[in-house]
PDB file of C-alpha atoms and ligand atoms in Angstrom:
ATOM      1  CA  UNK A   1      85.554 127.858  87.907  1.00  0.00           C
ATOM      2  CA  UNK A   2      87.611 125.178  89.355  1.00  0.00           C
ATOM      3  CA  UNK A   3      87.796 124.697  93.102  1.00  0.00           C
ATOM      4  CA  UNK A   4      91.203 125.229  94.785  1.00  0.00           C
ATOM      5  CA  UNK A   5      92.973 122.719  97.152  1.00  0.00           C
ATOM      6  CA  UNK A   6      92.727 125.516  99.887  1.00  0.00           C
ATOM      7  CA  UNK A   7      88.716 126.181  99.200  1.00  0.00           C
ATOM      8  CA  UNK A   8      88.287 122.448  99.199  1.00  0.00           C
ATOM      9  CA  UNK A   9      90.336 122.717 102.703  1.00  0.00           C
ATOM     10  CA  UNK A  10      88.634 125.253 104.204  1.00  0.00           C
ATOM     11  CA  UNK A  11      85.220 124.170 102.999  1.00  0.00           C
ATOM     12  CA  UNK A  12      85.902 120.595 104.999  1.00  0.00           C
ATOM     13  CA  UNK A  13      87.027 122.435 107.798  1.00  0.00           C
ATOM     14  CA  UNK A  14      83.812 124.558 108.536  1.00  0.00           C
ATOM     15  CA  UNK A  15      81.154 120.939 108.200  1.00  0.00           C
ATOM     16  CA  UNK A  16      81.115 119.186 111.666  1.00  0.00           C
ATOM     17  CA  UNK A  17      83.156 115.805 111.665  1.00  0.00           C
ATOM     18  CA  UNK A  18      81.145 112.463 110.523  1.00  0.00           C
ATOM     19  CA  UNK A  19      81.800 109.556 113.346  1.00  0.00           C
ATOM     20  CA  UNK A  20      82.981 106.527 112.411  1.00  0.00           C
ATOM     21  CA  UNK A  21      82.386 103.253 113.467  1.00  0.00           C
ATOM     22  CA  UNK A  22      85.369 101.233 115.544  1.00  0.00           C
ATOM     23  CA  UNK A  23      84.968  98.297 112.644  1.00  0.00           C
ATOM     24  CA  UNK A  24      85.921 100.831 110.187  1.00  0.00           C
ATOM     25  CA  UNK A  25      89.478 101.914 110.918  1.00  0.00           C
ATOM     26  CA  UNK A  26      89.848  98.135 112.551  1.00  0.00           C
ATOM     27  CA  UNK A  27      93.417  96.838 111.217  1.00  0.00           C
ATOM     28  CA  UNK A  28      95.660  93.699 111.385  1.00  0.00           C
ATOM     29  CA  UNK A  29      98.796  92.578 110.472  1.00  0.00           C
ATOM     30  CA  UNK A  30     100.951  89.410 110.202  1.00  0.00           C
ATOM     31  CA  UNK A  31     103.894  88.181 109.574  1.00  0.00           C
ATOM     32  CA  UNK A  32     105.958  85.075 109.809  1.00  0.00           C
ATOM     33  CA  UNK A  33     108.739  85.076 113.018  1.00  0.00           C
ATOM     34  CA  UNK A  34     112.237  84.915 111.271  1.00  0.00           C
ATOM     35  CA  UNK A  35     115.617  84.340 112.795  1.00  0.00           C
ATOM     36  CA  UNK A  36     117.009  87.670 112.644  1.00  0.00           C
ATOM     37  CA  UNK A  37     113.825  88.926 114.909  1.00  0.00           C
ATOM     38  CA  UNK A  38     114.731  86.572 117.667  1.00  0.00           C
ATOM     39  CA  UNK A  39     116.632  86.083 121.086  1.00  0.00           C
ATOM     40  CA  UNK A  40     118.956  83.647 121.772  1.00  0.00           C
ATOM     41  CA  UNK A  41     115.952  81.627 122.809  1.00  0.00           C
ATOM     42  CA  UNK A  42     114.099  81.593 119.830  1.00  0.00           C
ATOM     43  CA  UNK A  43     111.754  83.630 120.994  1.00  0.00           C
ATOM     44  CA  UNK A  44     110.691  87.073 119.467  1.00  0.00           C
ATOM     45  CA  UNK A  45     112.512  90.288 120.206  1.00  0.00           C
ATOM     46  CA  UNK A  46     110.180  92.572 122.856  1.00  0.00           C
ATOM     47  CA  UNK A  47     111.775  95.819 120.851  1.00  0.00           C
ATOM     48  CA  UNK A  48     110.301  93.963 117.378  1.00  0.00           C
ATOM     49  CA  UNK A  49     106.776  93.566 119.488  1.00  0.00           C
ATOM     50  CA  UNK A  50     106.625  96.968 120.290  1.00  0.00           C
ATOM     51  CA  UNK A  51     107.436  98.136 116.525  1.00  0.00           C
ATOM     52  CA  UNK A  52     104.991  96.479 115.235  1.00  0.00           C
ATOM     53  CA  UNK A  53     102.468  97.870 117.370  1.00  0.00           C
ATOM     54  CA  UNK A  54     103.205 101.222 117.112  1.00  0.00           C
ATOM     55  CA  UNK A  55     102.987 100.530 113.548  1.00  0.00           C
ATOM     56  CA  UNK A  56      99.272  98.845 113.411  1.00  0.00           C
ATOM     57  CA  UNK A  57      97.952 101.158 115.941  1.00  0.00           C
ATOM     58  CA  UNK A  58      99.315 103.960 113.976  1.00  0.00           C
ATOM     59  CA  UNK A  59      97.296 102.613 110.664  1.00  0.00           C
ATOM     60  CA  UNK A  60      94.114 102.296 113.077  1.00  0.00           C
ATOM     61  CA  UNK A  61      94.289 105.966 114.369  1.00  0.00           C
ATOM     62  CA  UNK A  62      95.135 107.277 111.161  1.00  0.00           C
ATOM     63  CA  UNK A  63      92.614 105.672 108.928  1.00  0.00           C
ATOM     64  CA  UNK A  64      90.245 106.951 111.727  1.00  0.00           C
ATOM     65  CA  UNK A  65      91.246 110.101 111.409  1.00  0.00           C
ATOM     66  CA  UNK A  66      92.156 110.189 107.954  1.00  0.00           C
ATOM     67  CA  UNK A  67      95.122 112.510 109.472  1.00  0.00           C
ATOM     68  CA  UNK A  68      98.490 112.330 110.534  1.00  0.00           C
ATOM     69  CA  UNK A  69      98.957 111.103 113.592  1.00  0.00           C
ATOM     70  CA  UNK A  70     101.960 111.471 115.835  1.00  0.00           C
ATOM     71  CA  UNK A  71     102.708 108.712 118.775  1.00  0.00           C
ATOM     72  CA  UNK A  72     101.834 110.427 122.146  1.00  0.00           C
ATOM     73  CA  UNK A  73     102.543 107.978 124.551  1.00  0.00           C
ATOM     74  CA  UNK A  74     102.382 104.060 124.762  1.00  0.00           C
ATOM     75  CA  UNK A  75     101.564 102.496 128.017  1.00  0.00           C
ATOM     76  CA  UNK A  76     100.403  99.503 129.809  1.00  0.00           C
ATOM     77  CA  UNK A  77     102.555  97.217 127.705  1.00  0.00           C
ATOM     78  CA  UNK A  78     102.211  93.221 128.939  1.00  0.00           C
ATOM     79  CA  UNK A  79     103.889  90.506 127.257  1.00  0.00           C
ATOM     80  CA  UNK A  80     102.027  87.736 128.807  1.00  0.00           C
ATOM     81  CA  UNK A  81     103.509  84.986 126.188  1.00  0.00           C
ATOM     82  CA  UNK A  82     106.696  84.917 123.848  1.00  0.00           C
ATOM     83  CA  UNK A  83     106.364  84.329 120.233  1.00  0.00           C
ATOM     84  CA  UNK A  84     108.360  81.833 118.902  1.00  0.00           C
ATOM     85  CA  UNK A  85     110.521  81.718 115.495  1.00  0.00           C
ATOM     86  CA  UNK A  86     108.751  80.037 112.687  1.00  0.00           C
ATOM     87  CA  UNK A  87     105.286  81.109 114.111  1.00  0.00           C
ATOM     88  CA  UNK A  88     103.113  83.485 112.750  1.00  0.00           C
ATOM     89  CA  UNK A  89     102.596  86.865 115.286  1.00  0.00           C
ATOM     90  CA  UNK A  90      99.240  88.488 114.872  1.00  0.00           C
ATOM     91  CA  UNK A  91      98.259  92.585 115.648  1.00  0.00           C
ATOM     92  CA  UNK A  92      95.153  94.086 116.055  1.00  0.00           C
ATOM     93  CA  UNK A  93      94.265  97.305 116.683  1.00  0.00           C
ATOM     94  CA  UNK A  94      90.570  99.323 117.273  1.00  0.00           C
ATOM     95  CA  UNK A  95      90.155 102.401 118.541  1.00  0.00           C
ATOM     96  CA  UNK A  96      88.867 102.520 122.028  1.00  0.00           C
ATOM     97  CA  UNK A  97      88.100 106.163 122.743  1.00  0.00           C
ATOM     98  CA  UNK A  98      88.683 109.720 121.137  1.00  0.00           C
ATOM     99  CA  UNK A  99      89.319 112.682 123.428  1.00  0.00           C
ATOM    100  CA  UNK A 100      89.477 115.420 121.703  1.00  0.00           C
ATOM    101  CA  UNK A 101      92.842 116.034 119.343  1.00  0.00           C
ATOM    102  CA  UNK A 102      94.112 112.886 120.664  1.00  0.00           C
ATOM    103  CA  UNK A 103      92.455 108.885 120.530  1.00  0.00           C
ATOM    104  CA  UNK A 104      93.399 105.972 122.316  1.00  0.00           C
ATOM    105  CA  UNK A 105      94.361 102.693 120.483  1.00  0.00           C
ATOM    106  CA  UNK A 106      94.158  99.205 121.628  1.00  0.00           C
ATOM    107  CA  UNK A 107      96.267  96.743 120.403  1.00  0.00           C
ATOM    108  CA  UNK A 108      96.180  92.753 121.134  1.00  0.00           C
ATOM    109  CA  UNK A 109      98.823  90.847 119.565  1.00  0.00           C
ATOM    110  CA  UNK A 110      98.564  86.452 118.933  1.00  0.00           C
ATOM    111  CA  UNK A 111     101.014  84.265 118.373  1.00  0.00           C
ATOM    112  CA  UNK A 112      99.672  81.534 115.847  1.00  0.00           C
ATOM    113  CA  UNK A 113     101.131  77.732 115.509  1.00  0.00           C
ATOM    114  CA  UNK A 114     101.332  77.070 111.566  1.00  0.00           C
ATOM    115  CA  UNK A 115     101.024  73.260 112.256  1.00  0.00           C
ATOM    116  CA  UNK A 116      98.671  73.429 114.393  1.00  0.00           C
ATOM    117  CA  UNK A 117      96.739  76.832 114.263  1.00  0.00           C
ATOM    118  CA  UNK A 118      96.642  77.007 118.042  1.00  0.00           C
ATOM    119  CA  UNK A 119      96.720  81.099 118.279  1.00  0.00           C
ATOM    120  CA  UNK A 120      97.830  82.731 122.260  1.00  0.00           C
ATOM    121  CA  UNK A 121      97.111  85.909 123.367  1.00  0.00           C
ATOM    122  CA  UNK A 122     100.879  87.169 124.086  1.00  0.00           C
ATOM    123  CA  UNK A 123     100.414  90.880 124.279  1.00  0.00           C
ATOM    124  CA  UNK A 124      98.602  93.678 125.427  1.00  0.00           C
ATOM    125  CA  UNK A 125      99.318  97.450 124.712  1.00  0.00           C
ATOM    126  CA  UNK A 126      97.328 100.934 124.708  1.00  0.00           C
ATOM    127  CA  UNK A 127      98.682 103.820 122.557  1.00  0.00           C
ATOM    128  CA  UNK A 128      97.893 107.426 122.039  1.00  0.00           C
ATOM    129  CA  UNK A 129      98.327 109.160 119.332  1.00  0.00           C
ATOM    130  CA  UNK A 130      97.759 112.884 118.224  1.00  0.00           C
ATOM    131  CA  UNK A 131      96.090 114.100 115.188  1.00  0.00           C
ATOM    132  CA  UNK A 132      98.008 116.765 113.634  1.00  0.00           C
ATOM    133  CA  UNK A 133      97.182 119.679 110.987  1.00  0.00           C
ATOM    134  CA  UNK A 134      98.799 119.648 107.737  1.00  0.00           C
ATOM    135  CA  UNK A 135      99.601 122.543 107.358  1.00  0.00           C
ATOM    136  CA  UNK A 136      99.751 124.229 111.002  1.00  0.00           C
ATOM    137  CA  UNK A 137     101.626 120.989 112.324  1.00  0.00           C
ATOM    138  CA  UNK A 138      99.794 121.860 115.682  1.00  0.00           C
ATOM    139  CA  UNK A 139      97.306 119.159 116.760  1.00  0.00           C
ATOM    140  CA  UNK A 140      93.619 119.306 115.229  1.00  0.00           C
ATOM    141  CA  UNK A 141      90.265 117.895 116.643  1.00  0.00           C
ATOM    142  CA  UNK A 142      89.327 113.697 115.701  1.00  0.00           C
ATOM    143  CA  UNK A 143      85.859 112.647 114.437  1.00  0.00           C
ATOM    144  CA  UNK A 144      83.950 111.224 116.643  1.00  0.00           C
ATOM    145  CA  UNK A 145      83.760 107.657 117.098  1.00  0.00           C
ATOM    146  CA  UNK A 146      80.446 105.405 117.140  1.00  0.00           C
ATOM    147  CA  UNK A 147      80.134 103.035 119.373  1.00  0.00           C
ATOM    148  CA  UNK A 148      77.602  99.692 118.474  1.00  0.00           C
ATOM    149  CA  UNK A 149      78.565  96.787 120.769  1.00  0.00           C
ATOM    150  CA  UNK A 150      79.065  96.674 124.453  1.00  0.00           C
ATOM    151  CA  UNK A 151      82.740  95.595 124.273  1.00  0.00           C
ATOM    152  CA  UNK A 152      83.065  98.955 122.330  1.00  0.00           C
ATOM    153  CA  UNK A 153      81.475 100.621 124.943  1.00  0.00           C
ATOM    154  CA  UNK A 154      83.275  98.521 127.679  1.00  0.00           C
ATOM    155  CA  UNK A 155      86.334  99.861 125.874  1.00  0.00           C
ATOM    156  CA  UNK A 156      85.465 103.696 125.391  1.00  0.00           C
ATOM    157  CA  UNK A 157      84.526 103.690 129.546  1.00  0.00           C
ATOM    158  CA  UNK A 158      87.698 102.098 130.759  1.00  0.00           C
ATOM    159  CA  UNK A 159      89.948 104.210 128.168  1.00  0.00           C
ATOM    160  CA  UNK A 160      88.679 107.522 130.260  1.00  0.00           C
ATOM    161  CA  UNK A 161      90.510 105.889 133.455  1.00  0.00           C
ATOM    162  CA  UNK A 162      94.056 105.360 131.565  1.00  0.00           C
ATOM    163  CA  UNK A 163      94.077 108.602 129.824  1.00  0.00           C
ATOM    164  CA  UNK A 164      92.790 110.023 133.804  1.00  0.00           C
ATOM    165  CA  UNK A 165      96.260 107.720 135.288  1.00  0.00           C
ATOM    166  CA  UNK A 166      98.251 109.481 131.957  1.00  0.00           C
ATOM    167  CA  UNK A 167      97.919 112.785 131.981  1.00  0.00           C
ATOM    168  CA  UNK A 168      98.487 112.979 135.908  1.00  0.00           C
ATOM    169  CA  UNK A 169     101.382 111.521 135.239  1.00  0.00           C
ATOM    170  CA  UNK A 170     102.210 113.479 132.288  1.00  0.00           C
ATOM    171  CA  UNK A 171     101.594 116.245 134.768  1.00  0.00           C
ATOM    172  CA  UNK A 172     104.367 115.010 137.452  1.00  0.00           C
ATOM    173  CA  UNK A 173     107.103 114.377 135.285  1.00  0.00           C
ATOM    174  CA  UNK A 174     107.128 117.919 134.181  1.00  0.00           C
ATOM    175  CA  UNK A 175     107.420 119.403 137.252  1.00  0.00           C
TER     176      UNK A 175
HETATM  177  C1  COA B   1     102.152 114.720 121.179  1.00  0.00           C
HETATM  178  C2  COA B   1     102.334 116.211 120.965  1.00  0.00           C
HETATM  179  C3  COA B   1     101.831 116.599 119.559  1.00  0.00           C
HETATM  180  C4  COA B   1     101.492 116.951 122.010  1.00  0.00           C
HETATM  181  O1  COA B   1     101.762 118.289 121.859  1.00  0.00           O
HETATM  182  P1  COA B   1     101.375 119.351 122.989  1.00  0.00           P
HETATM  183  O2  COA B   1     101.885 120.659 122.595  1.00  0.00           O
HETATM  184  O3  COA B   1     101.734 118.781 124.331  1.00  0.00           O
HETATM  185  O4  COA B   1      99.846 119.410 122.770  1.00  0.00           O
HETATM  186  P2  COA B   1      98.687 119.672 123.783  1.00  0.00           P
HETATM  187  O5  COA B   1      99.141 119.916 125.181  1.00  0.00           O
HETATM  188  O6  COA B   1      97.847 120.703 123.103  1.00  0.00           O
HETATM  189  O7  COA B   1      97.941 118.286 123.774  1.00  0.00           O
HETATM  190  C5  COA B   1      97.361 117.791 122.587  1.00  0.00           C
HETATM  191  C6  COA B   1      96.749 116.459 122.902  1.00  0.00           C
HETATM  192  O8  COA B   1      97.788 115.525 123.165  1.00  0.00           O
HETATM  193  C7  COA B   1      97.503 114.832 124.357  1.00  0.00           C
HETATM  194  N1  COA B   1      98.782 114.443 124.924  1.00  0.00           N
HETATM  195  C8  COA B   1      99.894 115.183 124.999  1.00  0.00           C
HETATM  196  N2  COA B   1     100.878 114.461 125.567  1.00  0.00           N
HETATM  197  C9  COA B   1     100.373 113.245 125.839  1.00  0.00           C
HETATM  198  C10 COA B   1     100.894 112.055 126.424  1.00  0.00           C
HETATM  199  N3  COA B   1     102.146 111.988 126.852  1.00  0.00           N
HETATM  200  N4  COA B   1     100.073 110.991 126.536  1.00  0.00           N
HETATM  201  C11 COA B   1      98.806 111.058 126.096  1.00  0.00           C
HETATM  202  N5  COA B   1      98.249 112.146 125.528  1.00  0.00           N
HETATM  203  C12 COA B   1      99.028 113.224 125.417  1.00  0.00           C
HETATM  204  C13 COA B   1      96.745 115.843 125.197  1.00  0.00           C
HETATM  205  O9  COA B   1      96.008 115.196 126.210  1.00  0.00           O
HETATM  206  C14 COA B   1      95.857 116.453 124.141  1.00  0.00           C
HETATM  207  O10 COA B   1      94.783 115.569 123.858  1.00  0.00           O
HETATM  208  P3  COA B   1      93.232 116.070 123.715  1.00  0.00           P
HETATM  209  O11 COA B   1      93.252 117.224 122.744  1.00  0.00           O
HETATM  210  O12 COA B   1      92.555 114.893 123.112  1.00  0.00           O
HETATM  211  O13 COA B   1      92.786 116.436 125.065  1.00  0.00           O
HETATM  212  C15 COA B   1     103.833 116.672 121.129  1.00  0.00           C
HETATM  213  O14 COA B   1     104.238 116.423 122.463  1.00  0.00           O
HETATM  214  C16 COA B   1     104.750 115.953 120.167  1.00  0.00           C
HETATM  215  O15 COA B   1     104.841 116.303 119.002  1.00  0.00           O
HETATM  216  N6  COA B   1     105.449 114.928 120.667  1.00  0.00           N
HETATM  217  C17 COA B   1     106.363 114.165 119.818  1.00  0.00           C
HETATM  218  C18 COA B   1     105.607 113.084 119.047  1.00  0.00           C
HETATM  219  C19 COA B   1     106.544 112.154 118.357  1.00  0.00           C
HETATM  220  O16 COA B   1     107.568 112.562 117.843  1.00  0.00           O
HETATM  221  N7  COA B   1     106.192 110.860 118.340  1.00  0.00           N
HETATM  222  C20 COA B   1     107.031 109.831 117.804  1.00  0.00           C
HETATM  223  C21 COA B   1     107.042 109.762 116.329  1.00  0.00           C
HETATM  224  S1  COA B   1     105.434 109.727 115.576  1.00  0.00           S
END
């Protein structure tokens, strides 16, 4: 007899999670600077930035997941460089640490010279976003994540300290 969508569901829903390496939910993206994205400087928009990391850090977590994800929060945002117009801007994005229905993204974004392929580091940013149910819409639990170098691990241990700073935070503002 065939399966059912639901069975299939429920049947993935009782086996324990697989982990997943950081390399394989790893994502970049690229695109060319064009006027309209710019200041009056030349320089790439901060709003645009920000945009296009919430997008690549929301491919990251989700193909981590293989979920929806919601944005939590977004913080620690440094733009240490601009990006100017007719250079290429760089993202990309690994997953630094899941907690438990939420993960933290990292995302470093470049700035690349087409003449001369000089590339800058220009921007830092950590994201979190929440995995949620399909069909509860309430958040649901992440796979784990496997760690294999010591950057990843660097990464995972410094991640607990942020989401620490967060959710005390979190915890303030709703007071
Ligand atoms: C994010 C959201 C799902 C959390 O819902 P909630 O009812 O507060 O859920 P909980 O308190 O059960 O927390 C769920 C997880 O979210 C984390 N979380 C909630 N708010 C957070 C924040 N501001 N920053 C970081 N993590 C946060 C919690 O730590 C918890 O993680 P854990 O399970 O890994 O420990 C909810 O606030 C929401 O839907 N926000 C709107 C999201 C949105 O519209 N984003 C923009 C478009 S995608």
């Amino acid at each position: 007899m065939p399966r059912t969508g639901g069975a299939r569901t429920a049947k993935f829903r009782e086996e324990p999670m697989k982990g997943k390496p950081v390399s394989a939910s790893a994502s970049e993206m690229a695109e060319v600077v064009l006027p309209a994205q710019t200041n009056a400087l030349g320089k790439l928009l901060g709003g645009h930035v920000m945009h296009l990391v919430d997008i690549v850090a929301a491919m990251a977590a989700s193909r981590h997941a293989n979920s929806y994800m919601v944005t939590a929060s977004v913080d620690y945002i440094d733009f240490r460089n601009p990006v100017s117009l007719g250079e290429i801007v760089l993202l990309k994005a690994h997953v630094n640490r899941v907690f438990h229905t939420s993960l933290e993204i990292g995302v470093e974004v470049f700035s690349e010279d087409i003449l001369t392929g000089e590339r800058k580091h220009t921007t830092s940013a950590f994201v979190t976003f929440v995995a949620i149910d399909e069909h509860t819409r309430k958040p649901r639990p992440v796979r784990p994540l496997i760690l294999k170098t010591s950057e990843e691990r660097r990464r995972w241990r410094e991640a607990a300290i942020r989401r620490e700073i967060r959710l005390a935070l979190r915890k303030r503002e709703k007071r």
